[in-house]
Structure formats: C-alpha cells, structure tokens
C-alpha cells in the first residue's frame, strides 16, 4: 500500500466549497458525498468567509469560485495559500475565464476545474489536488503555460527564494534528479506518471516536488511548470 492510500485510510480528504451560488455548492456537495474518501467540511458564500473558515478549520482542498462578493476568488486564493497548513486551492471557473485562470495560477492555485465537469471528473480532481497533482490535463497545462509566457506572466515567490532572480538562478539549488522532475512538471505529467518514468515511488515523487517548490519559491506545480519552460527545461 503506498503512502497516499495510507493517508486516505486514516482520514478523508477535507474539502472547503466557496461559491456565492448556493445551488452550485449544493450540487458539488451532493456529488462529493458519493466518494467515501472525501468529506465536505465547510462552505462559504464569499472569499472572506472562505479564508476565515480555512484558517479556523484546516482543509486539504479548497474549491473556490472566481467571482464572489466581499472578497473575490483571486484575492481569496492569495490569502489561502499563505495559511499554515496550506490547502490545495482549485479554482472553479467557466471555459471563458482564461485570463482569470492565468492570474489564479500565478497567485498559487493548484489548477482549475470547469463548472460543467461530470461527477467522476469532479471527484477525481479533488483526489488529484489532495495528492499534490495539478488539476489540469497535460494538454491544458501546456496551453496555460504558453499563454502565461506569451503574456509575460511572472511566477510568484512563496518565501522569497530567488524572487527577483532569473529562472536559471532559481534552479541553482536543485539536484540533478530534482531538475529531471521539474522538467516533467513542465510537460504536465502527474506524480504517478513521473514515478513510472523514473521508476520511483509516489512518496518519493511527492518529496521531490515539495523540495522543488520550496527551493524555487513557487507556490504550485503549475508555477513550477512555468519556471521549467522559462529555464528551458521543457519544450
């Protein structure tokens, strides 16, 4: 049994829903109830409430709408990723929100989820986020990264690690294996795919990814993917 299965056996994935539309929250909650390893522990009708609830009761995954009153989703994401422990934040969006998707990823979101996704896709996305994977298919990851690069998108720095430095300097502290993993993040590969390619365990992959984020000052694997492209590690 791998590390992820052990964790899930101990405790379900704790989810926070943040959306100003009660019907959306209700529908998502009903879908997630079908998964025994997922538990919706909090719901918020605006961004400020979402941050307050997550600070009071730690959650593993926060599903956050982009357009909310009081505090919008983008501002909420920026505050959520500063919490300790930090939840994995997935933006709930519509297909036409590409600019907001880019801004959310730059703010530290783990990915985005379309509101019209099917039930199984929603459940799989929550599990993927809890496992530390980006909630983006490889093709979508590449599309978003290219858009960010074309728009001059910059990567956020979680801890100031080389914030103003160029991409090459921010990679200086990485080991050769961590550079390999970073290049695969740039390809949009999941932890499982990386493990298979390198013939290493899922727990080891998660450790490498965590160290990469810490050493490069990136908030999410999507930001790390962007860094890989900027540094020339991924085509």
Coordinates of C-alpha atoms in Angstrom, one line a residue:
X1 CA 0.0 0.0 0.0
X2 CA 1.5 3.4 -1.0
X3 CA 1.8 6.5 1.1
X4 CA -1.3 8.1 -0.4
X5 CA -3.5 5.1 0.3
X6 CA -2.3 5.0 3.9
X7 CA -3.2 8.7 4.3
X8 CA -6.7 8.2 2.9
X9 CA -7.3 5.2 5.1
X10 CA -6.6 7.4 8.1
X11 CA -8.6 10.5 7.2
X12 CA -10.9 11.5 4.3
X13 CA -9.9 14.5 2.1
X14 CA -11.3 17.6 3.8
X15 CA -12.9 20.0 1.3
X16 CA -14.0 23.6 1.5
X17 CA -16.5 24.8 -1.1
X18 CA -16.5 28.6 -1.8
X19 CA -19.2 29.9 -4.2
X20 CA -21.8 32.6 -3.9
X21 CA -24.3 30.5 -5.7
X22 CA -26.0 28.1 -3.2
X23 CA -27.2 25.8 -6.0
X24 CA -23.6 25.3 -7.2
X25 CA -22.4 24.5 -3.7
X26 CA -25.3 22.1 -3.2
X27 CA -24.6 20.3 -6.5
X28 CA -20.9 19.9 -5.8
X29 CA -21.6 18.7 -2.2
X30 CA -24.1 16.1 -3.5
X31 CA -21.5 14.8 -6.0
X32 CA -18.7 14.6 -3.5
X33 CA -20.8 12.7 -1.0
X34 CA -20.6 9.7 -3.3
X35 CA -16.9 9.4 -2.6
X36 CA -16.2 7.7 0.8
X37 CA -12.7 9.3 0.9
X38 CA -13.9 12.9 0.5
X39 CA -15.6 15.0 3.2
X40 CA -17.1 18.5 2.6
X41 CA -16.3 20.1 6.0
X42 CA -17.0 23.8 5.2
X43 CA -18.9 26.0 2.8
X44 CA -18.5 29.7 2.1
X45 CA -20.6 32.2 0.2
X46 CA -17.7 34.7 -0.4
X47 CA -13.9 34.8 -0.4
X48 CA -13.6 36.4 3.0
X49 CA -15.7 33.7 4.6
X50 CA -13.6 31.0 2.8
X51 CA -10.3 32.4 4.2
X52 CA -11.8 32.7 7.7
X53 CA -13.2 29.1 7.7
X54 CA -9.9 27.6 6.3
X55 CA -7.9 29.4 9.0
X56 CA -10.2 28.1 11.7
X57 CA -10.5 24.5 10.4
X58 CA -7.7 23.2 8.2
X59 CA -8.8 21.8 4.9
X60 CA -6.9 19.7 2.3
X61 CA -8.6 21.1 -0.8
X62 CA -10.5 24.4 -1.3
X63 CA -12.7 24.7 -4.4
X64 CA -13.0 28.4 -5.0
X65 CA -15.2 30.3 -7.4
X66 CA -13.5 33.2 -9.2
X67 CA -16.4 35.7 -8.9
X68 CA -17.6 36.2 -5.4
X69 CA -18.7 39.2 -3.3
X70 CA -16.9 40.8 -0.3
X71 CA -13.6 39.2 -1.4
X72 CA -13.3 37.7 -4.9
X73 CA -11.7 34.4 -5.7
X74 CA -8.4 35.7 -6.8
X75 CA -7.8 37.7 -3.6
X76 CA -9.0 34.7 -1.6
X77 CA -6.6 32.4 -3.3
X78 CA -3.7 34.7 -2.4
X79 CA -4.7 34.5 1.3
X80 CA -5.5 30.8 1.3
X81 CA -2.1 29.8 0.0
X82 CA -0.4 31.7 2.9
X83 CA -2.2 29.6 5.6
X84 CA -0.4 27.0 7.6
X85 CA -1.2 24.3 6.9
X86 CA -1.9 25.4 3.3
X87 CA -4.8 23.9 1.4
X88 CA -4.5 23.0 -2.3
X89 CA -6.7 25.6 -4.0
X90 CA -8.6 24.7 -7.1
X91 CA -10.4 27.5 -9.0
X92 CA -14.0 26.8 -10.1
X93 CA -14.4 28.5 -13.5
X94 CA -16.2 28.7 -16.8
X95 CA -14.5 27.9 -20.1
X96 CA -14.2 31.7 -21.0
X97 CA -12.2 32.7 -17.9
X98 CA -8.7 32.1 -19.4
X99 CA -7.3 35.4 -18.1
X100 CA -8.6 34.7 -14.6
X101 CA -7.2 31.2 -14.8
X102 CA -3.8 32.6 -15.6
X103 CA -4.0 35.1 -12.7
X104 CA -5.2 32.4 -10.3
X105 CA -2.3 30.1 -11.2
X106 CA 0.1 32.9 -10.7
X107 CA -1.4 33.5 -7.3
X108 CA -0.7 29.9 -6.3
X109 CA -3.8 27.9 -7.2
X110 CA -3.1 24.2 -7.9
X111 CA -5.3 24.3 -11.0
X112 CA -8.8 24.9 -12.2
X113 CA -12.0 23.0 -12.6
X114 CA -14.7 23.7 -15.1
X115 CA -18.2 24.0 -13.5
X116 CA -19.7 21.7 -16.1
X117 CA -17.4 18.8 -15.4
X118 CA -19.0 15.5 -14.8
X119 CA -19.3 13.9 -11.3
X120 CA -16.4 11.5 -11.8
X121 CA -14.2 14.2 -13.1
X122 CA -15.0 16.4 -10.1
X123 CA -14.2 13.6 -7.6
X124 CA -11.0 12.7 -9.5
X125 CA -10.0 16.4 -9.5
X126 CA -10.4 16.7 -5.7
X127 CA -8.4 13.5 -5.2
X128 CA -5.7 14.7 -7.6
X129 CA -5.4 18.1 -5.8
X130 CA -5.2 16.3 -2.4
X131 CA -2.4 14.1 -3.8
X132 CA -0.4 17.2 -4.8
X133 CA -1.2 16.9 -8.6
X134 CA -2.2 19.8 -10.7
X135 CA -5.9 19.7 -11.6
X136 CA -5.1 20.2 -15.3
X137 CA -4.6 17.7 -18.1
X138 CA -1.1 17.7 -19.7
X139 CA -2.6 19.4 -22.8
X140 CA -4.3 22.1 -20.7
X141 CA -1.2 22.7 -18.6
X142 CA 0.8 23.3 -21.8
X143 CA -1.8 25.7 -23.1
X144 CA -1.9 27.7 -19.8
X145 CA 1.9 27.8 -19.5
X146 CA 2.2 29.0 -23.1
X147 CA -0.4 31.7 -22.5
X148 CA 1.4 32.8 -19.4
X149 CA 4.7 33.0 -21.2
X150 CA 3.2 34.9 -24.1
X151 CA 1.6 37.4 -21.7
X152 CA 4.8 37.9 -19.8
X153 CA 3.5 36.1 -16.8
X154 CA 5.7 36.0 -13.7
X155 CA 6.0 33.4 -11.1
X156 CA 5.1 34.1 -7.5
X157 CA 7.6 33.5 -4.8
X158 CA 6.3 31.8 -1.7
X159 CA 9.3 32.5 0.5
X160 CA 11.4 35.0 -1.4
X161 CA 13.7 32.2 -2.7
X162 CA 15.3 34.0 -5.6
X163 CA 12.2 36.1 -6.2
X164 CA 13.9 38.7 -8.4
X165 CA 16.4 36.3 -9.8
X166 CA 16.3 34.8 -13.3
X167 CA 15.0 31.3 -13.9
X168 CA 18.5 29.8 -14.1
X169 CA 19.4 31.2 -10.7
X170 CA 16.3 29.9 -9.1
X171 CA 17.2 26.4 -10.2
X172 CA 20.7 26.6 -8.8
X173 CA 19.9 24.8 -5.6
X174 CA 18.2 21.9 -7.3
X175 CA 19.8 18.4 -7.5
X176 CA 20.0 16.7 -10.9
X177 CA 17.1 14.5 -10.0
X178 CA 15.0 17.5 -9.0
X179 CA 15.8 19.1 -12.3
X180 CA 14.5 15.9 -14.0
X181 CA 11.3 16.1 -12.0
X182 CA 10.9 19.8 -12.7
X183 CA 11.3 19.2 -16.5
X184 CA 8.5 16.6 -16.2
X185 CA 6.3 19.1 -14.4
X186 CA 6.8 21.3 -17.3
X187 CA 5.4 18.5 -19.5
X188 CA 2.3 18.4 -17.4
X189 CA 3.0 14.9 -16.0
X190 CA 1.2 13.8 -12.9
X191 CA 3.1 12.4 -9.9
X192 CA 2.1 8.9 -10.9
X193 CA 3.4 9.4 -14.5
X194 CA 6.7 10.9 -13.1
X195 CA 7.1 7.9 -10.8
X196 CA 6.6 5.5 -13.6
X197 CA 9.1 7.2 -15.9
X198 CA 11.8 7.5 -13.3
X199 CA 10.8 4.1 -11.7
X200 CA 10.5 5.6 -8.2
X201 CA 7.7 5.5 -5.6
X202 CA 4.8 8.0 -5.4
X203 CA 6.0 9.2 -2.0
X204 CA 9.5 9.9 -3.4
X205 CA 8.0 11.9 -6.2
X206 CA 5.9 14.0 -3.8
X207 CA 9.1 14.6 -1.7
X208 CA 10.9 15.8 -4.9
X209 CA 8.0 18.1 -5.9
X210 CA 7.8 19.6 -2.4
X211 CA 11.6 20.3 -2.4
X212 CA 11.4 21.9 -5.8
X213 CA 8.6 24.2 -4.8
X214 CA 10.5 25.2 -1.6
X215 CA 13.8 25.8 -3.3
X216 CA 12.4 27.7 -6.2
X217 CA 9.9 29.8 -4.2
X218 CA 7.0 28.6 -6.3
X219 CA 3.5 28.1 -4.8
X220 CA 2.2 25.3 -7.0
X221 CA 3.3 22.7 -9.5
X222 CA 1.8 24.8 -12.3
X223 CA 4.0 27.7 -11.3
X224 CA 6.9 25.3 -11.3
X225 CA 5.9 24.1 -14.8
X226 CA 6.1 27.7 -16.0
X227 CA 9.6 28.0 -14.4
X228 CA 10.7 24.9 -16.2
X229 CA 9.7 26.5 -19.5
X230 CA 11.3 29.8 -18.7
X231 CA 14.5 28.0 -17.8
X232 CA 14.5 25.9 -21.0
X233 CA 14.0 22.6 -19.2
X234 CA 10.7 21.9 -21.0
X235 CA 9.9 22.4 -24.7

